[in-house]
PDB file of C-alpha atoms in Angstrom:
ATOM      1  CA  MET X  24     -38.827 -21.589 -47.361  1.00 73.00           C
ATOM      2  CA  GLN X  25     -36.080 -19.745 -45.989  1.00 75.00           C
ATOM      3  CA  PRO X  26     -33.007 -21.488 -45.682  1.00 76.00           C
ATOM      4  CA  LEU X  27     -31.064 -22.194 -41.917  1.00 76.00           C
ATOM      5  CA  ALA X  28     -28.668 -19.776 -41.361  1.00 82.00           C
ATOM      6  CA  LEU X  29     -26.678 -20.795 -38.104  1.00 89.00           C
ATOM      7  CA  SER X  30     -24.944 -18.447 -36.107  1.00 94.00           C
ATOM      8  CA  THR X  31     -20.827 -18.723 -36.044  1.00 95.00           C
ATOM      9  CA  GLU X  32     -21.180 -20.524 -32.643  1.00 96.00           C
ATOM     10  CA  SER X  33     -23.497 -23.460 -33.469  1.00 96.00           C
ATOM     11  CA  ARG X  34     -22.128 -23.694 -37.301  1.00 95.00           C
ATOM     12  CA  MET X  35     -18.836 -24.505 -35.005  1.00 97.00           C
ATOM     13  CA  ILE X  36     -20.304 -26.252 -32.104  1.00 97.00           C
ATOM     14  CA  ALA X  37     -21.908 -28.368 -34.733  1.00 97.00           C
ATOM     15  CA  GLY X  38     -18.781 -29.477 -36.896  1.00 97.00           C
ATOM     16  CA  ALA X  39     -17.146 -30.511 -33.310  1.00 97.00           C
ATOM     17  CA  VAL X  40     -20.188 -32.711 -32.792  1.00 97.00           C
ATOM     18  CA  LEU X  41     -20.114 -34.426 -35.920  1.00 97.00           C
ATOM     19  CA  LEU X  42     -16.010 -35.032 -35.461  1.00 96.00           C
ATOM     20  CA  THR X  43     -16.979 -36.908 -32.700  1.00 94.00           C
ATOM     21  CA  VAL X  44     -18.899 -39.153 -34.190  1.00 95.00           C
ATOM     22  CA  VAL X  45     -15.951 -41.707 -35.453  1.00 96.00           C
ATOM     23  CA  THR X  46     -15.045 -42.148 -31.863  1.00 94.00           C
ATOM     24  CA  ILE X  47     -18.999 -43.498 -31.668  1.00 95.00           C
ATOM     25  CA  GLN X  48     -18.107 -45.576 -34.177  1.00 96.00           C
ATOM     26  CA  VAL X  49     -15.096 -47.028 -32.719  1.00 95.00           C
ATOM     27  CA  GLY X  50     -17.241 -47.863 -29.665  1.00 94.00           C
ATOM     28  CA  GLY X  51     -19.407 -49.663 -31.757  1.00 95.00           C
ATOM     29  CA  TRP X  52     -16.252 -51.706 -33.546  1.00 96.00           C
ATOM     30  CA  PHE X  53     -15.637 -51.858 -29.541  1.00 95.00           C
ATOM     31  CA  MET X  54     -19.040 -53.346 -28.643  1.00 95.00           C
ATOM     32  CA  THR X  55     -18.929 -56.137 -31.342  1.00 95.00           C
ATOM     33  CA  ARG X  56     -15.796 -57.694 -29.774  1.00 96.00           C
ATOM     34  CA  ILE X  57     -17.259 -57.687 -26.203  1.00 94.00           C
ATOM     35  CA  ALA X  58     -20.230 -59.627 -27.664  1.00 92.00           C
ATOM     36  CA  ARG X  59     -17.985 -61.954 -29.785  1.00 94.00           C
ATOM     37  CA  GLY X  60     -16.758 -62.602 -26.138  1.00 93.00           C
ATOM     38  CA  GLU X  61     -13.184 -61.049 -27.034  1.00 96.00           C
ATOM     39  CA  VAL X  62     -13.046 -58.528 -24.299  1.00 94.00           C
ATOM     40  CA  PRO X  63     -13.462 -59.911 -20.494  1.00 93.00           C
ATOM     41  CA  MET X  64     -16.461 -58.527 -18.783  1.00 96.00           C
ATOM     42  CA  THR X  65     -19.146 -58.902 -15.749  1.00 97.00           C
ATOM     43  CA  ASP X  66     -22.847 -58.579 -16.669  1.00 96.00           C
ATOM     44  CA  PHE X  67     -22.520 -55.337 -14.957  1.00 97.00           C
ATOM     45  CA  GLN X  68     -20.140 -53.856 -17.319  1.00 97.00           C
ATOM     46  CA  LYS X  69     -21.785 -55.030 -20.414  1.00 96.00           C
ATOM     47  CA  SER X  70     -24.645 -53.421 -19.802  1.00 97.00           C
ATOM     48  CA  PHE X  71     -22.701 -49.774 -19.144  1.00 97.00           C
ATOM     49  CA  ALA X  72     -20.810 -50.591 -21.949  1.00 96.00           C
ATOM     50  CA  ARG X  73     -24.205 -50.941 -23.786  1.00 96.00           C
ATOM     51  CA  ALA X  74     -25.427 -47.866 -22.224  1.00 97.00           C
ATOM     52  CA  GLY X  75     -22.359 -45.875 -23.007  1.00 97.00           C
ATOM     53  CA  HIS X  76     -22.683 -46.680 -26.230  1.00 96.00           C
ATOM     54  CA  GLY X  77     -26.465 -46.175 -27.031  1.00 96.00           C
ATOM     55  CA  HIS X  78     -26.284 -42.722 -25.093  1.00 97.00           C
ATOM     56  CA  ALA X  79     -23.341 -41.260 -26.784  1.00 97.00           C
ATOM     57  CA  GLY X  80     -25.323 -41.851 -30.253  1.00 96.00           C
ATOM     58  CA  VAL X  81     -28.885 -40.298 -29.119  1.00 97.00           C
ATOM     59  CA  LEU X  82     -27.149 -37.327 -26.675  1.00 98.00           C
ATOM     60  CA  VAL X  83     -25.272 -36.322 -29.987  1.00 98.00           C
ATOM     61  CA  LEU X  84     -27.988 -36.684 -32.403  1.00 97.00           C
ATOM     62  CA  LEU X  85     -30.457 -34.818 -30.132  1.00 98.00           C
ATOM     63  CA  GLY X  86     -26.981 -32.194 -29.553  1.00 98.00           C
ATOM     64  CA  LEU X  87     -27.164 -31.687 -33.100  1.00 97.00           C
ATOM     65  CA  ILE X  88     -31.001 -31.316 -33.497  1.00 96.00           C
ATOM     66  CA  GLY X  89     -30.752 -29.007 -30.527  1.00 97.00           C
ATOM     67  CA  LEU X  90     -28.511 -26.625 -31.998  1.00 96.00           C
ATOM     68  CA  LEU X  91     -30.680 -26.063 -35.010  1.00 93.00           C
ATOM     69  CA  TYR X  92     -33.504 -24.813 -32.513  1.00 94.00           C
ATOM     70  CA  ALA X  93     -31.243 -22.754 -30.347  1.00 95.00           C
ATOM     71  CA  ASP X  94     -30.633 -19.863 -32.855  1.00 92.00           C
ATOM     72  CA  ALA X  95     -34.524 -19.672 -32.704  1.00 91.00           C
ATOM     73  CA  THR X  96     -34.742 -19.104 -29.597  1.00 92.00           C
ATOM     74  CA  GLY X  97     -34.442 -15.283 -28.038  1.00 89.00           C
ATOM     75  CA  LEU X  98     -31.866 -16.282 -25.673  1.00 95.00           C
ATOM     76  CA  THR X  99     -28.508 -14.377 -25.391  1.00 95.00           C
ATOM     77  CA  GLY X 100     -25.065 -14.664 -22.764  1.00 97.00           C
ATOM     78  CA  VAL X 101     -25.446 -17.883 -20.543  1.00 97.00           C
ATOM     79  CA  LEU X 102     -28.449 -19.243 -20.839  1.00 97.00           C
ATOM     80  CA  LEU X 103     -28.094 -19.418 -24.997  1.00 97.00           C
ATOM     81  CA  TRP X 104     -25.062 -21.177 -24.191  1.00 98.00           C
ATOM     82  CA  VAL X 105     -26.483 -23.581 -22.281  1.00 98.00           C
ATOM     83  CA  ALA X 106     -29.232 -24.438 -24.798  1.00 97.00           C
ATOM     84  CA  ARG X 107     -26.540 -24.977 -27.040  1.00 97.00           C
ATOM     85  CA  LEU X 108     -24.216 -27.036 -25.305  1.00 98.00           C
ATOM     86  CA  GLY X 109     -25.752 -28.694 -22.585  1.00 98.00           C
ATOM     87  CA  VAL X 110     -26.448 -31.745 -24.713  1.00 98.00           C
ATOM     88  CA  PRO X 111     -23.466 -32.220 -26.537  1.00 98.00           C
ATOM     89  CA  VAL X 112     -21.566 -31.771 -23.157  1.00 98.00           C
ATOM     90  CA  ALA X 113     -23.814 -34.498 -21.825  1.00 98.00           C
ATOM     91  CA  ALA X 114     -23.177 -36.754 -24.562  1.00 97.00           C
ATOM     92  CA  ILE X 115     -19.606 -36.888 -23.308  1.00 96.00           C
ATOM     93  CA  LEU X 116     -20.024 -36.965 -19.888  1.00 98.00           C
ATOM     94  CA  MET X 117     -22.526 -39.635 -19.675  1.00 98.00           C
ATOM     95  CA  SER X 118     -21.408 -42.154 -21.758  1.00 97.00           C
ATOM     96  CA  ALA X 119     -17.548 -41.548 -19.973  1.00 97.00           C
ATOM     97  CA  GLY X 120     -19.436 -41.932 -16.904  1.00 98.00           C
ATOM     98  CA  PHE X 121     -20.959 -44.991 -17.708  1.00 98.00           C
ATOM     99  CA  PHE X 122     -17.700 -46.465 -18.628  1.00 96.00           C
ATOM    100  CA  ALA X 123     -15.330 -45.050 -16.071  1.00 97.00           C
ATOM    101  CA  ALA X 124     -17.735 -46.663 -13.652  1.00 98.00           C
ATOM    102  CA  SER X 125     -17.376 -49.191 -14.728  1.00 97.00           C
ATOM    103  CA  ALA X 126     -14.168 -49.910 -15.181  1.00 96.00           C
ATOM    104  CA  GLY X 127     -11.738 -52.151 -13.513  1.00 94.00           C
ATOM    105  CA  ARG X 128     -11.155 -56.321 -13.242  1.00 94.00           C
ATOM    106  CA  ASN X 129     -14.565 -58.113 -12.407  1.00 95.00           C
ATOM    107  CA  ALA X 130     -16.818 -54.761 -11.326  1.00 97.00           C
ATOM    108  CA  THR X 131     -20.178 -55.863  -9.991  1.00 97.00           C
ATOM    109  CA  ARG X 132     -21.310 -52.296  -9.744  1.00 97.00           C
ATOM    110  CA  PRO X 133     -20.722 -48.654 -10.154  1.00 98.00           C
ATOM    111  CA  ASN X 134     -17.054 -47.063  -8.386  1.00 98.00           C
ATOM    112  CA  ARG X 135     -16.410 -43.872  -7.802  1.00 97.00           C
ATOM    113  CA  PHE X 136     -16.782 -42.334 -10.894  1.00 98.00           C
ATOM    114  CA  ILE X 137     -20.604 -42.822 -10.962  1.00 98.00           C
ATOM    115  CA  TRP X 138     -20.826 -39.071 -10.883  1.00 98.00           C
ATOM    116  CA  VAL X 139     -19.174 -38.110 -13.996  1.00 98.00           C
ATOM    117  CA  LEU X 140     -22.188 -40.186 -15.285  1.00 98.00           C
ATOM    118  CA  TRP X 141     -24.312 -37.630 -12.772  1.00 98.00           C
ATOM    119  CA  THR X 142     -22.680 -34.614 -13.943  1.00 98.00           C
ATOM    120  CA  GLY X 143     -23.884 -35.635 -17.637  1.00 98.00           C
ATOM    121  CA  ALA X 144     -27.097 -35.989 -16.357  1.00 98.00           C
ATOM    122  CA  LEU X 145     -27.412 -32.600 -15.115  1.00 98.00           C
ATOM    123  CA  SER X 146     -25.752 -31.271 -18.081  1.00 98.00           C
ATOM    124  CA  LEU X 147     -28.996 -32.807 -20.407  1.00 98.00           C
ATOM    125  CA  ALA X 148     -31.508 -31.451 -17.668  1.00 98.00           C
ATOM    126  CA  ALA X 149     -30.025 -27.674 -18.030  1.00 98.00           C
ATOM    127  CA  GLY X 150     -29.691 -28.126 -21.768  1.00 98.00           C
ATOM    128  CA  VAL X 151     -32.680 -29.418 -22.742  1.00 98.00           C
ATOM    129  CA  ILE X 152     -34.432 -27.082 -20.018  1.00 98.00           C
ATOM    130  CA  SER X 153     -32.912 -23.938 -20.957  1.00 97.00           C
ATOM    131  CA  LEU X 154     -33.235 -25.049 -25.122  1.00 97.00           C
ATOM    132  CA  GLY X 155     -37.546 -25.818 -24.565  1.00 97.00           C
ATOM    133  CA  ALA X 156     -38.281 -22.622 -22.246  1.00 97.00           C
ATOM    134  CA  GLY X 157     -36.195 -20.595 -24.543  1.00 97.00           C
ATOM    135  CA  LEU X 158     -38.433 -21.903 -27.810  1.00 96.00           C
ATOM    136  CA  LEU X 159     -41.359 -21.235 -25.999  1.00 96.00           C
ATOM    137  CA  THR X 160     -40.748 -17.491 -24.823  1.00 94.00           C
ATOM    138  CA  ALA X 161     -39.511 -16.975 -28.349  1.00 83.00           C
TER     139      ALA X 161
END
Protein backbone atom coordinates (compact mmCIF):
# COMPACT_ATOMS: atom_id res chain seq x y z
CA MET A 1 0.00 0.00 0.00
CA GLN A 2 1.35 3.40 -0.95
CA PRO A 3 1.19 6.24 1.56
CA LEU A 4 -1.26 9.02 0.78
CA ALA A 5 0.46 11.96 -0.84
CA LEU A 6 -1.50 15.18 -1.19
CA SER A 7 -0.38 18.04 -3.37
CA THR A 8 0.66 21.17 -1.50
CA GLU A 9 -2.49 22.91 -2.75
CA SER A 10 -4.85 20.17 -1.51
CA ARG A 11 -3.02 19.96 1.81
CA MET A 12 -3.40 23.72 2.34
CA ILE A 13 -7.10 23.64 1.43
CA ALA A 14 -7.67 20.67 3.76
CA GLY A 15 -5.99 22.52 6.62
CA ALA A 16 -8.15 25.59 6.07
CA VAL A 17 -11.32 23.50 5.78
CA LEU A 18 -10.52 21.65 9.01
CA LEU A 19 -10.24 24.99 10.82
CA THR A 20 -13.82 25.79 9.77
CA VAL A 21 -15.08 22.90 11.90
CA VAL A 22 -14.88 25.22 14.91
CA THR A 23 -17.56 27.42 13.31
CA ILE A 24 -19.73 24.33 12.86
CA GLN A 25 -19.25 23.56 16.56
CA VAL A 26 -20.38 27.08 17.46
CA GLY A 27 -23.37 26.54 15.19
CA GLY A 28 -24.19 23.37 17.12
CA TRP A 29 -24.10 25.31 20.38
CA PHE A 30 -26.41 27.91 18.81
CA MET A 31 -28.75 25.12 17.70
CA THR A 32 -29.02 23.94 21.32
CA ARG A 33 -30.09 27.48 22.28
CA ILE A 34 -32.75 27.38 19.57
CA ALA A 35 -33.96 23.96 20.76
CA ARG A 36 -34.25 25.25 24.34
CA GLY A 37 -36.39 28.17 23.15
CA GLU A 38 -33.77 30.79 24.07
CA VAL A 39 -33.72 32.23 20.56
CA PRO A 40 -37.11 33.35 19.26
CA MET A 41 -37.63 31.97 15.75
CA THR A 42 -40.48 31.00 13.50
CA ASP A 43 -40.85 27.38 12.42
CA PHE A 44 -39.51 28.42 9.01
CA GLN A 45 -36.41 29.98 10.57
CA LYS A 46 -35.81 26.91 12.74
CA SER A 47 -36.00 24.63 9.71
CA PHE A 48 -33.57 26.81 7.75
CA ALA A 49 -31.19 26.94 10.75
CA ARG A 50 -31.21 23.12 10.94
CA ALA A 51 -30.67 22.87 7.19
CA GLY A 52 -27.82 25.39 7.24
CA HIS A 53 -26.07 23.62 10.10
CA GLY A 54 -26.56 20.17 8.59
CA HIS A 55 -25.35 21.20 5.14
CA ALA A 56 -22.24 22.80 6.64
CA GLY A 57 -21.22 19.62 8.44
CA VAL A 58 -21.95 17.21 5.62
CA LEU A 59 -20.40 19.34 2.90
CA VAL A 60 -17.23 20.01 4.88
CA LEU A 61 -16.75 16.25 5.22
CA LEU A 62 -17.52 15.70 1.53
CA GLY A 63 -15.09 18.48 0.64
CA LEU A 64 -12.30 16.88 2.65
CA ILE A 65 -12.95 13.50 1.04
CA GLY A 66 -13.04 15.14 -2.38
CA LEU A 67 -9.58 16.61 -1.82
CA LEU A 68 -8.21 13.11 -1.40
CA TYR A 69 -9.62 12.18 -4.79
CA ALA A 70 -8.85 15.43 -6.63
CA ASP A 71 -5.13 14.72 -6.75
CA ALA A 72 -5.87 11.24 -8.15
CA THR A 73 -7.58 12.66 -11.23
CA GLY A 74 -5.88 13.63 -14.45
CA LEU A 75 -7.42 17.08 -14.22
CA THR A 76 -5.32 20.21 -14.67
CA GLY A 77 -5.88 23.93 -14.59
CA VAL A 78 -9.31 25.35 -13.89
CA LEU A 79 -11.05 21.96 -13.79
CA LEU A 80 -8.67 20.72 -11.10
CA TRP A 81 -9.34 23.83 -9.03
CA VAL A 82 -13.11 23.38 -9.46
CA ALA A 83 -12.75 19.75 -8.33
CA ARG A 84 -10.77 20.87 -5.27
CA LEU A 85 -12.80 23.91 -4.26
CA GLY A 86 -16.34 23.33 -5.54
CA VAL A 87 -17.56 21.40 -2.51
CA PRO A 88 -15.78 23.43 0.22
CA VAL A 89 -17.07 26.66 -1.33
CA ALA A 90 -20.55 25.11 -1.48
CA ALA A 91 -20.32 24.31 2.25
CA ILE A 92 -19.79 27.99 2.97
CA LEU A 93 -22.31 29.39 0.49
CA MET A 94 -25.12 26.93 1.10
CA SER A 95 -25.01 27.18 4.89
CA ALA A 96 -24.66 30.97 4.71
CA GLY A 97 -27.54 31.04 2.25
CA PHE A 98 -29.87 29.18 4.59
CA PHE A 99 -29.06 31.57 7.43
CA ALA A 100 -29.10 34.77 5.36
CA ALA A 101 -32.32 33.84 3.54
CA SER A 102 -34.14 33.33 6.85
CA ALA A 103 -32.82 36.41 8.66
CA GLY A 104 -35.19 38.97 10.07
CA ARG A 105 -37.81 39.19 12.73
CA ASN A 106 -40.71 36.73 12.33
CA ALA A 107 -39.67 35.64 8.83
CA THR A 108 -41.92 32.97 7.34
CA ARG A 109 -40.38 32.62 3.88
CA PRO A 110 -36.98 33.13 2.25
CA ASN A 111 -35.85 36.70 1.64
CA ARG A 112 -33.81 38.08 -1.27
CA PHE A 113 -30.61 36.38 -0.04
CA ILE A 114 -31.84 32.99 -1.21
CA TRP A 115 -29.54 33.51 -4.21
CA VAL A 116 -26.57 32.72 -1.92
CA LEU A 117 -27.99 29.24 -1.31
CA TRP A 118 -28.52 28.62 -5.03
CA THR A 119 -25.01 29.88 -5.84
CA GLY A 120 -23.71 27.31 -3.36
CA ALA A 121 -25.79 24.61 -5.03
CA LEU A 122 -24.17 25.49 -8.37
CA SER A 123 -20.72 25.33 -6.76
CA LEU A 124 -21.56 21.90 -5.33
CA ALA A 125 -22.73 20.62 -8.72
CA ALA A 126 -19.64 21.97 -10.50
CA GLY A 127 -17.36 20.46 -7.88
CA VAL A 128 -18.80 16.96 -7.83
CA ILE A 129 -19.29 16.80 -11.60
CA SER A 130 -15.70 17.83 -12.31
CA LEU A 131 -14.35 15.52 -9.61
CA GLY A 132 -16.46 12.57 -10.73
CA ALA A 133 -15.67 13.08 -14.41
CA GLY A 134 -11.99 13.49 -13.58
CA LEU A 135 -11.94 10.21 -11.70
CA LEU A 136 -13.82 8.36 -14.43
CA THR A 137 -11.42 9.56 -17.12
CA ALA A 138 -8.17 9.24 -15.15
